[in-house]
CSV table of C-alpha atoms in Angstrom, one decimal:
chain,number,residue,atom,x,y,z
A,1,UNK,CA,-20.7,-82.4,-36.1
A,2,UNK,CA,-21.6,-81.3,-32.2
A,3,UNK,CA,-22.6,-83.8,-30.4
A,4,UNK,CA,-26.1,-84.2,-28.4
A,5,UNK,CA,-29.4,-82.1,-29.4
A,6,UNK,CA,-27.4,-78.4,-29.3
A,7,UNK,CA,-27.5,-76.0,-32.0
A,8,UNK,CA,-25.5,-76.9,-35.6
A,9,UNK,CA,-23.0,-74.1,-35.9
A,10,UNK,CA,-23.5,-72.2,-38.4
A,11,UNK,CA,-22.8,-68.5,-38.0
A,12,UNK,CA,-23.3,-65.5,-40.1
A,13,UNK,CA,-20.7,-62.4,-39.0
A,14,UNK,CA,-21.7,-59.1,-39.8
A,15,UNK,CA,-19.6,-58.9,-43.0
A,16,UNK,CA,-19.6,-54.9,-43.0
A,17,UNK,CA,-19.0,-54.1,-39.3
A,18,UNK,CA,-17.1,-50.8,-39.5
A,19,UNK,CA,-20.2,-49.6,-41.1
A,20,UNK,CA,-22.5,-50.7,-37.9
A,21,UNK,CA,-19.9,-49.5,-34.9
A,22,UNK,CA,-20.4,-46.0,-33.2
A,23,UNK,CA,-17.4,-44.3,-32.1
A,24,UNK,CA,-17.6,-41.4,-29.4
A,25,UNK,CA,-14.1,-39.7,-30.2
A,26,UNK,CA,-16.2,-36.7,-30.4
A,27,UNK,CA,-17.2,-36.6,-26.8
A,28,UNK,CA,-15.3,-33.8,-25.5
A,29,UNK,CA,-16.2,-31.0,-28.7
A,30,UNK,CA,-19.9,-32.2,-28.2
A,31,UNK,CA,-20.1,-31.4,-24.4
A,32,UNK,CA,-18.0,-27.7,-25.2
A,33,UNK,CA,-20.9,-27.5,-27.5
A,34,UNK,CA,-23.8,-28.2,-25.1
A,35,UNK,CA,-21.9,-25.6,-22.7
A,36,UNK,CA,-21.6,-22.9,-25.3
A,37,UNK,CA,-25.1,-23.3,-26.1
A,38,UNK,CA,-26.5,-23.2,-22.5
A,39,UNK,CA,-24.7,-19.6,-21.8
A,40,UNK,CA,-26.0,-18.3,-25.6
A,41,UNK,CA,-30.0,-19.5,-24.2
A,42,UNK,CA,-28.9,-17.8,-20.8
A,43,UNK,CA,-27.7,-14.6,-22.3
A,44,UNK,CA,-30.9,-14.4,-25.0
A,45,UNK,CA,-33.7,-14.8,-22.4
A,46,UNK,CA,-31.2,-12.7,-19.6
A,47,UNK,CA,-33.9,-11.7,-16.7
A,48,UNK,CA,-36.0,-14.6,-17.2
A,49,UNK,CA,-34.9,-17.5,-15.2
A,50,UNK,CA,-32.8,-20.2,-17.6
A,51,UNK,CA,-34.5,-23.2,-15.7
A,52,UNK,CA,-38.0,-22.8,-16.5
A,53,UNK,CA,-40.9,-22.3,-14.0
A,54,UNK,CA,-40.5,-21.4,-10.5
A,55,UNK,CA,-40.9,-24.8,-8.7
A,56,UNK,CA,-41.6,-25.5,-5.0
A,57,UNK,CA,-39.5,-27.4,-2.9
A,58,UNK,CA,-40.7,-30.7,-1.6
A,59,UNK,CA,-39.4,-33.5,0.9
A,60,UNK,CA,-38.2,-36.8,-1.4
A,61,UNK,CA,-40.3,-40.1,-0.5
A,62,UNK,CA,-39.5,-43.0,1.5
A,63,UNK,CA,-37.6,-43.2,4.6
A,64,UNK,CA,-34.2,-43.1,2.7
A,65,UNK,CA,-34.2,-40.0,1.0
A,66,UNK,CA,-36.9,-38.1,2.9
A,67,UNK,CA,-34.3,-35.6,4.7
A,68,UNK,CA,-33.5,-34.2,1.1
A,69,UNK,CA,-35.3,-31.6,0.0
A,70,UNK,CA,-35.7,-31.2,-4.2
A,71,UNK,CA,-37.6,-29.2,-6.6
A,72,UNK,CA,-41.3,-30.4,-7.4
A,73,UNK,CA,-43.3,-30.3,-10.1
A,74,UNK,CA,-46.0,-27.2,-9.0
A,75,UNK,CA,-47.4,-25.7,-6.3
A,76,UNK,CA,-50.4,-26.2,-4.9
A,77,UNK,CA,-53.5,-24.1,-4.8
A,78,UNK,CA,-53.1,-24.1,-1.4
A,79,UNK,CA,-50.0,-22.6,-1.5
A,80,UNK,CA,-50.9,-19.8,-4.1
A,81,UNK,CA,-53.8,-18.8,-2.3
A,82,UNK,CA,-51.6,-18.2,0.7
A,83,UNK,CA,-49.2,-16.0,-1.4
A,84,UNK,CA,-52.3,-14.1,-3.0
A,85,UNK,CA,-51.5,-15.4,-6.3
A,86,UNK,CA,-54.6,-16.6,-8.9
A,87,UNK,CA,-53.9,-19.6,-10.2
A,88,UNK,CA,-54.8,-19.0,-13.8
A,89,UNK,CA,-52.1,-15.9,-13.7
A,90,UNK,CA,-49.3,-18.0,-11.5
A,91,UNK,CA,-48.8,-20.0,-15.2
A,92,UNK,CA,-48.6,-16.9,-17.1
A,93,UNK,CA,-46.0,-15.5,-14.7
A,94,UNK,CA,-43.7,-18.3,-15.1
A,95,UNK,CA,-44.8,-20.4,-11.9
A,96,UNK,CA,-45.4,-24.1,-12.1
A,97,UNK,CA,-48.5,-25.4,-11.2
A,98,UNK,CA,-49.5,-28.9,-9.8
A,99,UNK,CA,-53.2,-29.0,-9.0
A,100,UNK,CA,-52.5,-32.8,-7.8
A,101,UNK,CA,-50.5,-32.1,-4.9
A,102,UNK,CA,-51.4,-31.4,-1.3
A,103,UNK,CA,-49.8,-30.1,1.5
A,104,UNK,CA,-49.5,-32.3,4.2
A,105,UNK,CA,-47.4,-30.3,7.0
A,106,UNK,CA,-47.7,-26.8,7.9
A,107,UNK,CA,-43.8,-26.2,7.1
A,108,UNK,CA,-43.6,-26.9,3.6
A,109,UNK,CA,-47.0,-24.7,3.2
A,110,UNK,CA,-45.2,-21.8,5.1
A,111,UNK,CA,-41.7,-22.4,2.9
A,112,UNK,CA,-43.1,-22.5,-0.6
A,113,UNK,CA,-45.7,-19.8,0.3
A,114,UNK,CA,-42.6,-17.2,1.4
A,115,UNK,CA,-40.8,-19.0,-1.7
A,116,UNK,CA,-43.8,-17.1,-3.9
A,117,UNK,CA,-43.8,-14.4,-2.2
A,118,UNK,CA,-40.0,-13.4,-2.5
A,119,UNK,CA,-40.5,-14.6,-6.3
A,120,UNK,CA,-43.6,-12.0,-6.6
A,121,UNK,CA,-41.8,-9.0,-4.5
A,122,UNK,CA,-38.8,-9.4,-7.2
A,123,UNK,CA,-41.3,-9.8,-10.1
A,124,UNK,CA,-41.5,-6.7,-12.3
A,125,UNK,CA,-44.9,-7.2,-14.9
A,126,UNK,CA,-45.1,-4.8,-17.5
A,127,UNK,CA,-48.6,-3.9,-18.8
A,128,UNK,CA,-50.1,-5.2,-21.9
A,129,UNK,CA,-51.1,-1.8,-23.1
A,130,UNK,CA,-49.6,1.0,-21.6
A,131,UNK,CA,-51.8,3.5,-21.5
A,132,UNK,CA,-54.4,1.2,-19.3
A,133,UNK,CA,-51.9,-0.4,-16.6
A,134,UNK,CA,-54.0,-3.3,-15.3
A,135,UNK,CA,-53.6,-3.2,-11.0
A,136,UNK,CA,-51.4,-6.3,-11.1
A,137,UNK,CA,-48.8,-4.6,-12.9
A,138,UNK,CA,-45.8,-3.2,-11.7
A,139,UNK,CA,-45.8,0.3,-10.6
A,140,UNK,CA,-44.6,3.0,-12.9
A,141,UNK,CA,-41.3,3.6,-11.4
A,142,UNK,CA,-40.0,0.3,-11.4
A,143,UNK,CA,-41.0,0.2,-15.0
A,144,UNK,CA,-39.0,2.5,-16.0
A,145,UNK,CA,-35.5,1.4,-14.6
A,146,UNK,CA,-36.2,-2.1,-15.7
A,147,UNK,CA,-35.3,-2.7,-18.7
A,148,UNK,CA,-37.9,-5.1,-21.0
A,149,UNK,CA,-36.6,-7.9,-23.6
A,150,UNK,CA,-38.4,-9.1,-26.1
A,151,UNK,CA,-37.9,-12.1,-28.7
């Protein structure tokens, strides 16, 4: 018997425990897999950008990491409307919004508005019907050398 007030042993072992333990020998096939996968998604969706929305570039917080720059969630209206783009449309064209944020220095304004503008000039929209080309839409020529995927 233990002495003092402690705890009277009495200990039930997991009885099956090669049923309860996770091995990981398949580490290596699993991460060829994720890498295969990746370059299948890349080559279905082919001119469409593989990671998602356009995304501004913003300054990290705190004093630490505030020389880095990384990708944001969305830009601003503020930015948009500098880059002559309508918000509502920005979302369908595969720009990320973020109605939240605000720009606080003139520079990042000026950098994510050229980074629109770039995205917009390389941009090629084909109409929705194409007998009635809507004024937003890419020009005839450049319609037809580009080449339109669907799925």
């Amino acid at each position: 018997m233990p002495k003092h007030n402690n705890v009277i042993p009495n200990g039930h072992f997991h009885k099956n425990w090669q049923e309860r333990v996770k091995l990981w020998f398949d580490q290596a096939p699993q991460k060829k897999a994720r890498r295969i996968s990746r370059e299948k998604k890349a080559k279905a969706i082919f001119p469409r950008p593989v990671e998602g929305a356009l995304r501004p570039a913003v300054r990290c917080p705190t004093r630490k990491y505030n020389s880095r720059i990384r990708l944001g969630r969305g830009f601003t209206l503020e930015e948009l409307k500098t880059a002559g783009i309508n918000r509502h449309v920005a979302k369908t064209i595969g720009i990320a919004v973020d109605y939240r944020r605000r720009n606080r220095s003139e520079a990042s304004l000026a950098m994510n508005a050229q980074r629109l503008k770039e995205y917009k000039s390389k941009l090629v929209l084909f109409p929705r019907d194409s007998k009635k080309p809507k004024a937003a839409d890419s020009p005839a020529e450049l319609l037809k050398e580009a080449t339109q995927h669907t799925g």
